[in-house]
XYZ file of C-alpha atoms in Angstrom:
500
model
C -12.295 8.591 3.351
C -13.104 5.010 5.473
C -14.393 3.980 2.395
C -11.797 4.615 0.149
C -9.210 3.600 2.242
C -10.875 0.192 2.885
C -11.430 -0.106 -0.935
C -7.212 0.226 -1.440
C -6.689 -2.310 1.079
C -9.480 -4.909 0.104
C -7.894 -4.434 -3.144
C -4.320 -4.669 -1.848
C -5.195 -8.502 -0.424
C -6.864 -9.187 -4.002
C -3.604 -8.778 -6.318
C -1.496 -11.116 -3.438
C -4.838 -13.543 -3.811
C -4.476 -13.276 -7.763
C -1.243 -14.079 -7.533
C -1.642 -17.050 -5.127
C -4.043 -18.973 -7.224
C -2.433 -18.072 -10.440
C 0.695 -20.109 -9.354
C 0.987 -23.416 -10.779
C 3.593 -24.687 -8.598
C 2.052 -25.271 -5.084
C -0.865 -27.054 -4.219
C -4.782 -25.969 -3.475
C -3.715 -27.165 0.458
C -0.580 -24.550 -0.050
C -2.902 -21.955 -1.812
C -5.220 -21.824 1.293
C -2.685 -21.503 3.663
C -1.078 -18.610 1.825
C -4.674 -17.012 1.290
C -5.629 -17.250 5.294
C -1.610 -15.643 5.703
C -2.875 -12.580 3.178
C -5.988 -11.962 4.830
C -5.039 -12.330 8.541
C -1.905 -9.607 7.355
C -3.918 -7.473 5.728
C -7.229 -7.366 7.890
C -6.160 -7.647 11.542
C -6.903 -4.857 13.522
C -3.352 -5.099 14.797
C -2.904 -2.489 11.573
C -6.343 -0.426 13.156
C -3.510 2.817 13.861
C -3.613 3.265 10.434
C -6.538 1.290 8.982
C -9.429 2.571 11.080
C -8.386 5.959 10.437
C -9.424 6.712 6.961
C -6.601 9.465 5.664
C -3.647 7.510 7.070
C -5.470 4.075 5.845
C -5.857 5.847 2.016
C -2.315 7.002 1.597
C -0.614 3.722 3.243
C -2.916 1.427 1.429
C -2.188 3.306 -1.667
C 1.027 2.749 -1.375
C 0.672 -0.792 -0.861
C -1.345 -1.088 -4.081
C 0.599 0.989 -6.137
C 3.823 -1.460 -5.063
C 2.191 -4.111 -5.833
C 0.558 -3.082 -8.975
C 4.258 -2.361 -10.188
C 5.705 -6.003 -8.509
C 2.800 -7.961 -10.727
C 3.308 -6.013 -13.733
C 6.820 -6.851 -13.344
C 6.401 -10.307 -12.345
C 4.460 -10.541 -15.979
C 7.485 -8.638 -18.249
C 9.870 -11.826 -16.292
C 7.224 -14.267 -17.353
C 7.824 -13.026 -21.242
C 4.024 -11.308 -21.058
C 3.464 -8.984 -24.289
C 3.472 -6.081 -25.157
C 6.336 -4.901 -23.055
C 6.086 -1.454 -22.884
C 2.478 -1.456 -21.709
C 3.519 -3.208 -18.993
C 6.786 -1.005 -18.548
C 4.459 1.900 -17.880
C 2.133 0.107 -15.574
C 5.543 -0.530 -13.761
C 6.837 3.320 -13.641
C 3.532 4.605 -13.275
C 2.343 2.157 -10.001
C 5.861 3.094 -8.801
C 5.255 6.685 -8.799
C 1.902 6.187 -7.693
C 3.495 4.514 -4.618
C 6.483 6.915 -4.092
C 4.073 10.146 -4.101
C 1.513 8.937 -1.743
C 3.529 8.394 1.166
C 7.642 8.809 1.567
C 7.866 5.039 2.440
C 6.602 4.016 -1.129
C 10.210 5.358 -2.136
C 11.117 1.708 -1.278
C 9.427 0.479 -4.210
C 12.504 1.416 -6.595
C 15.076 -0.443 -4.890
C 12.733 -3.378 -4.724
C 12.105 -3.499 -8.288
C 15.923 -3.393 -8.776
C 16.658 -5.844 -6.907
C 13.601 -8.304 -8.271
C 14.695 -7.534 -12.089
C 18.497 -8.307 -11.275
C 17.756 -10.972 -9.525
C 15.036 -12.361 -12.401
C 17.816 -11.408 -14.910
C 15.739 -8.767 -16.782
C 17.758 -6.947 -19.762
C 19.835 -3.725 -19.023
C 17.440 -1.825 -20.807
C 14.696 -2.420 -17.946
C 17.230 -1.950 -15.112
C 17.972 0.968 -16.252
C 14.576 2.266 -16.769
C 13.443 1.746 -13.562
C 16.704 3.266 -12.695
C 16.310 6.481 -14.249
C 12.464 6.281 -13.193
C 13.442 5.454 -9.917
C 15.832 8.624 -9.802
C 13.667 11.189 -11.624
C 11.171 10.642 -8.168
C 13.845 11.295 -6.182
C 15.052 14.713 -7.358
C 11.615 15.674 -7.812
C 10.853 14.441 -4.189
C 13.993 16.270 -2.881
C 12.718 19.851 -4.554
C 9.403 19.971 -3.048
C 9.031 21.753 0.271
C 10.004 20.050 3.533
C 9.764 16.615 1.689
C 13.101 15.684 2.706
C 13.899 14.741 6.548
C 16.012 16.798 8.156
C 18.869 14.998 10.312
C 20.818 17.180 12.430
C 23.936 16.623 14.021
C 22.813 16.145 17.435
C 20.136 13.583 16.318
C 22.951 11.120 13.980
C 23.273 7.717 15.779
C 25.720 5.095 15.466
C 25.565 1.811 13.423
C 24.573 -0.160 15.988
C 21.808 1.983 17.454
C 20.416 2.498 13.911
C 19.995 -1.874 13.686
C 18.669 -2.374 16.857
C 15.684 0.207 15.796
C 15.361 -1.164 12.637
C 15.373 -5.099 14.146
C 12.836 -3.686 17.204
C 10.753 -2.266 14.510
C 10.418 -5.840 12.751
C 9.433 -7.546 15.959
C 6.883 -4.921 17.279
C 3.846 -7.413 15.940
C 5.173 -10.293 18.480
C 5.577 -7.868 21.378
C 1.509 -6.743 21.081
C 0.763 -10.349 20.365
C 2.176 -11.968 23.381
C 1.165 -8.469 25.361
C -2.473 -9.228 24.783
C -2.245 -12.530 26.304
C -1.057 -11.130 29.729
C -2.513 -8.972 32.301
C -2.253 -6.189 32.696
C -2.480 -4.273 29.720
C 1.332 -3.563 28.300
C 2.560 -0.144 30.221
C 4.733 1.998 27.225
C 7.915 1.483 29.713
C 7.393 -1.851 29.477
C 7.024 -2.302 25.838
C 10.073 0.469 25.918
C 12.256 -2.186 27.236
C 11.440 -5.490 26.324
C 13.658 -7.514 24.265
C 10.812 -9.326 22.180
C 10.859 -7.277 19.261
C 14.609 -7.120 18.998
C 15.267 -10.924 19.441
C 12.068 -11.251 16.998
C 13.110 -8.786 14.355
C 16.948 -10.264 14.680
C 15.235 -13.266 13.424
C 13.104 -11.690 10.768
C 16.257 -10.092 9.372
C 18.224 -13.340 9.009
C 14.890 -15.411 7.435
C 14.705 -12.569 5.468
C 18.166 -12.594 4.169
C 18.181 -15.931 4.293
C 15.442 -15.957 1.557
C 16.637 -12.873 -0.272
C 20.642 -13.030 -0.565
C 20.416 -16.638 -2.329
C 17.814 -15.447 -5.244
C 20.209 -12.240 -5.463
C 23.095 -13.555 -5.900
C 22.133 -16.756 -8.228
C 19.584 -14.465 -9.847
C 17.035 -16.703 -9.960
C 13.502 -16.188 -9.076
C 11.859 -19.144 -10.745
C 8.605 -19.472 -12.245
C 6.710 -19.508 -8.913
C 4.337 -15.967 -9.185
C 3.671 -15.926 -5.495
C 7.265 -16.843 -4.742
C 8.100 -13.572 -6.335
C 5.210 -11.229 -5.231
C 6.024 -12.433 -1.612
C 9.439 -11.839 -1.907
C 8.825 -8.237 -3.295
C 6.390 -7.990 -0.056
C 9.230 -8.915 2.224
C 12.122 -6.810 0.090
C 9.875 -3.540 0.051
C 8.815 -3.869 4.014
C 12.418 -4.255 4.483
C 13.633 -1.255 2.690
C 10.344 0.754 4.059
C 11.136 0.051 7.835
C 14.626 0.924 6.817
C 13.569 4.556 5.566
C 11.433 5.051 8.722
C 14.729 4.455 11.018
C 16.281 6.876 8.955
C 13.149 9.538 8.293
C 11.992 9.164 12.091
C 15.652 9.213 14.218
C 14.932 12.539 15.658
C 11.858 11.449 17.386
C 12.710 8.328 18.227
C 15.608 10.117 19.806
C 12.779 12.578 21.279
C 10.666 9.688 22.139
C 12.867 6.643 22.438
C 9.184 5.220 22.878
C 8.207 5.535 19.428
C 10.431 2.592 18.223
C 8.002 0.596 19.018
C 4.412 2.459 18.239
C 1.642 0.198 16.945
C 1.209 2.224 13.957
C 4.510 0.929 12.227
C 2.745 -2.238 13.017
C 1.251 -1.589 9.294
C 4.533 -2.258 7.248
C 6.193 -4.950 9.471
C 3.110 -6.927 9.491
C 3.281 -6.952 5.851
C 7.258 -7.782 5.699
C 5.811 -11.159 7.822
C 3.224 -11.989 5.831
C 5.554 -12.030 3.080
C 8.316 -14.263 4.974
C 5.393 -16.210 5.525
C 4.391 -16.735 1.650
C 7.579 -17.653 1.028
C 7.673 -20.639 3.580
C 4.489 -21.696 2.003
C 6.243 -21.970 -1.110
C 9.169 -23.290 -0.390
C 7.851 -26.268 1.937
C 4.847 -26.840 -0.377
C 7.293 -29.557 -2.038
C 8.786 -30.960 1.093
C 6.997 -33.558 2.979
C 8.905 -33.548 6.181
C 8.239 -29.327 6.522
C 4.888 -29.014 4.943
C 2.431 -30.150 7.397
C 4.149 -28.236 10.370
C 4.485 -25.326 8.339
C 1.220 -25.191 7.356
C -0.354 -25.985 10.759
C 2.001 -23.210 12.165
C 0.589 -20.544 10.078
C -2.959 -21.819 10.133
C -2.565 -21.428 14.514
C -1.809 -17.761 13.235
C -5.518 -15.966 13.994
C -5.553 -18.089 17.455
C -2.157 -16.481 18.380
C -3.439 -13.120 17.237
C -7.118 -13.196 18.292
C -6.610 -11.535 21.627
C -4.261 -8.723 20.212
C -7.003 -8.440 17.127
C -9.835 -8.229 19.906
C -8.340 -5.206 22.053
C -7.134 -3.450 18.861
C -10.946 -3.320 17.720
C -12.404 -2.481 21.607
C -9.659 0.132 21.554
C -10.264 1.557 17.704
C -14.492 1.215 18.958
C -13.242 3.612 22.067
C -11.338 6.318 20.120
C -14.266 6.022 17.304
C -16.706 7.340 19.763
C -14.320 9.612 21.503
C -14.586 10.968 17.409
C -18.271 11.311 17.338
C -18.627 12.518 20.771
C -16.455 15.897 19.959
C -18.387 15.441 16.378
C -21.364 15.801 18.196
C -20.647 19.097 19.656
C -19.137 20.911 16.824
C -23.048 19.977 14.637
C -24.699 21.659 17.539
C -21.885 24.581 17.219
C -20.823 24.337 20.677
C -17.506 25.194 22.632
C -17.130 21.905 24.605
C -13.739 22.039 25.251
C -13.138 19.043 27.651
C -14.753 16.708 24.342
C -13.257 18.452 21.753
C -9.669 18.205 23.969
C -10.296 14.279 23.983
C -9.450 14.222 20.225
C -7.104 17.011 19.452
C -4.470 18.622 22.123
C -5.432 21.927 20.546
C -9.055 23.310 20.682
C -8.624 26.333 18.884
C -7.381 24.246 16.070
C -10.396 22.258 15.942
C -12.947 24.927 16.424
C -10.789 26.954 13.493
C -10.812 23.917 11.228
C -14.587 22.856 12.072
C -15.448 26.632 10.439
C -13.938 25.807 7.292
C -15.401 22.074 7.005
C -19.150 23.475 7.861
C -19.324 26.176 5.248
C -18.029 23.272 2.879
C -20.176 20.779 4.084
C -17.486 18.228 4.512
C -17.038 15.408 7.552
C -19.388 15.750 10.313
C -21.616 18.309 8.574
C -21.849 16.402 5.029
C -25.598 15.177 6.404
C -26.439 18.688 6.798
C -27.739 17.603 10.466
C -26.468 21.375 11.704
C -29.499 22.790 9.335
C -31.863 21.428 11.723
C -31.263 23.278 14.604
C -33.336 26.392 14.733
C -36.289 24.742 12.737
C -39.637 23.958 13.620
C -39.847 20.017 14.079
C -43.081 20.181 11.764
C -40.593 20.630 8.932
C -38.856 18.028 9.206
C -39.198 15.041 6.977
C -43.075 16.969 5.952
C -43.849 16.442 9.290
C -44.166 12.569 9.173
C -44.318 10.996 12.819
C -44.726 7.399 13.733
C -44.739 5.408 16.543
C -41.142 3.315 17.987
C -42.406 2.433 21.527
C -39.394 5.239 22.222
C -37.528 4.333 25.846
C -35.068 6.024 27.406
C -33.568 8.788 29.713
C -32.029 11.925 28.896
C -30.725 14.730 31.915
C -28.959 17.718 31.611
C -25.605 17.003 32.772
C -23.537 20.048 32.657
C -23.493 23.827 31.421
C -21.563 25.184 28.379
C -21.644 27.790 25.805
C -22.407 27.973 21.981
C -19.686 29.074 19.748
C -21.450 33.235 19.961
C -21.248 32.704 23.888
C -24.500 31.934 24.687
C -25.540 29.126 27.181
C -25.747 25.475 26.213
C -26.492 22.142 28.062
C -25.094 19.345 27.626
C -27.130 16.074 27.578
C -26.527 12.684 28.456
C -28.556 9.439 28.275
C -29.764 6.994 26.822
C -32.631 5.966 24.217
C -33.925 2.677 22.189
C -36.338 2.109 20.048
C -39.004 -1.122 20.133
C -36.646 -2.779 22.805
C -34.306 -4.059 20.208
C -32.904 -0.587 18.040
C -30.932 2.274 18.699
C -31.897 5.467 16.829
C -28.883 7.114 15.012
C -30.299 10.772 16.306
C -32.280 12.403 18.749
C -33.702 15.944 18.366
C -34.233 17.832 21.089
C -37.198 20.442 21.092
C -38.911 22.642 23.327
C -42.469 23.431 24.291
C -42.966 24.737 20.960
C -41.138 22.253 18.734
C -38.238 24.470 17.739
C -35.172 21.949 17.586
C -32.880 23.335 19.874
C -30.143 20.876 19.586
C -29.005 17.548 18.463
C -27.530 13.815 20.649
C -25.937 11.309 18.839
C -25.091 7.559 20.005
C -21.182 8.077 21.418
C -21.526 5.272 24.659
C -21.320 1.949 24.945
C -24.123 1.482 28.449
C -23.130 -1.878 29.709
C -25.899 -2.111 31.707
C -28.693 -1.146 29.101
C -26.984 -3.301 26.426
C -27.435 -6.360 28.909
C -30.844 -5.436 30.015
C -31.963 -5.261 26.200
C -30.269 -8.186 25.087
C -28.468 -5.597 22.792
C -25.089 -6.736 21.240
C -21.726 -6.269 23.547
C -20.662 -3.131 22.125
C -23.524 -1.647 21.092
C -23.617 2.456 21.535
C -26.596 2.740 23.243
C -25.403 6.013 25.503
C -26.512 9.417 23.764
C -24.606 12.758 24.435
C -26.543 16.163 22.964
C -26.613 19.809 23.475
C -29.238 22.263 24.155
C -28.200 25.641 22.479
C -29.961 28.613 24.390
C -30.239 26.985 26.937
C -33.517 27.987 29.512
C -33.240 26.104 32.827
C -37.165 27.192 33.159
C -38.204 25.737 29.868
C -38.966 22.036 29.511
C -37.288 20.429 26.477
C -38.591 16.855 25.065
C -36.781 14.338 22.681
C -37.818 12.286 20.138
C -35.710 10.136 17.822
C -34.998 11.101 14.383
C -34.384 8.115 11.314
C -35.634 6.894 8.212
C -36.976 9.875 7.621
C -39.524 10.309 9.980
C -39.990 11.650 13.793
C -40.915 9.410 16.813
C -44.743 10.336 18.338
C -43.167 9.199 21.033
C -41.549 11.836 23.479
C -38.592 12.194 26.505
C -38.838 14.250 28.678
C -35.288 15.966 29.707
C -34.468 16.341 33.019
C -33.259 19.158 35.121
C -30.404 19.442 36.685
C -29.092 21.964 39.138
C -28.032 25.427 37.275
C -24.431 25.606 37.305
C -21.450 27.933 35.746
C -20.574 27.077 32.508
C -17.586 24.895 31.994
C -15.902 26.552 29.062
């Protein structure tokens, strides 16, 4: 899912690049600018709610793409490309492509409406994209619990409604500045800051500032990245508009939620494209271009701290992942992991039932099928020496998922002084693997004594199913398709009652 989901977005930053450097009207100085403005939008982990989490990055990056797929196709039908109703189809078909994969993609119709009036395509297209535009409505509308539903006690006035919709603009400038203070931001104090108001105020008057002339002189130009990043802006507009509408009864739950990073994913992109534009537009202008363009090229400094905790925090949650991971392989009930990444156990354990007998996620390896086996067959028994190193206890009591007594194990383990293994087995006097640790900490100390890179996860966390406080158990490291010679010893801890 990771992978796809980075694929969509990767491609997402190729059609704005496409249509950067196919534009004849700015310079390579202005093409550079506008390229660093793409990437820094696209692949700051300001967006890491929804990018590092591969579901939520696949359907909001396909959304993106479809969108755009259906702005350049129209972009080309404006520019008199042939045949027409090739590209008519690409345009209804990216559309629907957009609107289906997540509700905000329904912006995508109004967009193209408003980029074909504007570029003074013929009735006939208007009104195909009209009646395209409305068939994925009604269709939307009939399937169940698409729609949002608004009840009377949740309706909010005018006002409210555009000081959500201007907060949810600004939210990239509060987390910016934010990350250059300290402390970290508190959520009351992102709650009631006026940064993303003031800053989304002003994103909604350069935005109509840009828009409302185009619309009503309907004229777009010839410029292809003047009209891709005005379809960027128009659609990000019109997105963060349905999420003030689709989200108002938890925002009026969680008044909070105005301002969560993970909307951080369309209103960076409505930026990016108010950005494009000034590129553009100043490209020509002597007196604006060179403080324009140093402006936006200042834009990963300004951003580098935000992009740096965004990353240390996606790293954290990541391993927070793999730790609960970790104990579902081994088919244990660690409840205080498994809590760390779902509020719900029993939904986890339920779910992790299904995804083992299909081999999906965390079991796709097949790394459960070695548990129970003698470590002879494993990889035909091939051994070799990694001058193994390392220290691995018991650290507290559990159970396996049939109720029978587990350990877990903590630790940590390297290989020649300079690798970490990507699994540890862990065996007993006999060589039956009784359980399996993964990497899922980041040891400070052992990364510095190493020389091992900042983050590196050199902390191990395993289970012992069965667990025999009277029998010794021994690890050895498990990659490339061979066993360690090399042996740990696992220490003994004091017997205590299980935890859950």
């Amino acid at each position: 899912m990771f992978v796809i989901g980075l694929a969509l977005l990767i491609l997402s930053a190729i059609v704005l690049l496409v249509a950067t450097w196919q534009d004849k009207t700015i310079g390579t100085t202005a093409k550079l600018v506008a390229t660093l403005v793409v990437v820094v939008a696209n692949f700051s982990m300001t967006r890491a709610s929804i990018t590092a989490i591969g579901p939520f990055n696949c359907i909001c990056s396909l959304v993106v793409v479809g969108a755009l797929a259906a702005f350049y196709a129209l972009a080309l039908i404006c520019g008199g490309t042939r045949p027409y109703w090739t590209l008519m189809v690409l345009v209804v078909t990216s559309g629907l492509i957009a609107s289906f994969s997540f509700g905000s993609g329904f912006a995508v119709w109004p967009t193209l409406l408003i980029l074909g009036w504007s570029a003074r395509l013929s009735w006939r297209t208007l009104g195909l994209i009209l009646a395209a535009g409305i068939v994925a409505v009604i269709t939307y509308g009939v399937l169940p619990g698409a729609a949002p539903e608004i009840t009377p006690e949740n309706a909010i006035s005018l006002g409210t409604a555009l000081r959500r919709f201007c907060s949810l603009l600004g939210t990239p400038f509060l987390y910016a500045a934010a990350a250059w203070s300290s402390p970290a931001l508190s959520p009351a104090a992102a709650q009631s800051s006026n940064i993303p108001f003031v800053c989304g105020t002003l994103g909604l008057g350069l935005a109509a500032g840009a828009v409302m002339p185009r619309l009503v002189r309907r004229d777009l130009g010839t410029s292809k990245l003047q009209f891709m990043a005005l379809a960027l802006t128009v659609f990000n507009f019109v997105a963060m508009g349905f999420i003030v509408i689709g989200r108002t009864a938890h925002m009026h739950a969680s008044p909070g939620e105005v301002v969560a990073p993970r909307y951080m994913f369309w209103s960076s992109l409505f930026w990016a494209g108010l950005f494009l534009i000034f590129v553009q537009n100043v490209d020509s202008k002597k007196w604006a271009r060179w403080p324009t363009f140093s402006a936006l090229s200042a834009l990963p400094l300004l951003i580098f701290p935000e992009h740096y905790q965004a990353a240390a925090w996606g790293r954290h949650v990541h391993l927070i992942m793999e730790s609960a991971a970790t104990s579902l392989i081994n088919g244990v009930c660690d409840t205080d992991m498994v809590a760390q990444m779902y509020p719900t156990p029993a939904t986890v354990y339920s779910l992790a039932k299904q995804y083992r007998q299909r081999r999906l996620d965390m079991f796709a390896d097949g790394l459960q099928d070695w548990i129970g086996v003698s470590e002879t067959n494993l990889f035909g028994g091939h051994y070799k020496s990694v001058e193994l190193k390392g220290s691995i206890a018991v650290q507290s009591l559990v159970r396996c998922a049939n109720g029978a007594p587990a350990a877990r194990v903590t630790g940590w383990a390297i290989e020649r002084e300079t690798s970490i293994p990507k699994q540890l087995i862990l065996v007993n006097a006999s060589g039956k693997v009784c359980g399996l640790a993964r990497p899922t900490e980041i040891r400070t100390n052992i990364n510095g004594q190493y020389k091992l890179p900042k983050f590196a996860t050199s902390g191990f966390l395993g289970y012992i199913r069965d667990y025999n406080p009277q029998t010794p158990y021994f690890v050895r490291s498990a990659d490339d398709k061979r066993l360690s010679r090399e042996t740990l010893r696992v220490t003994s801890s004091v017997p205590m009652a299980a935890s859950n």
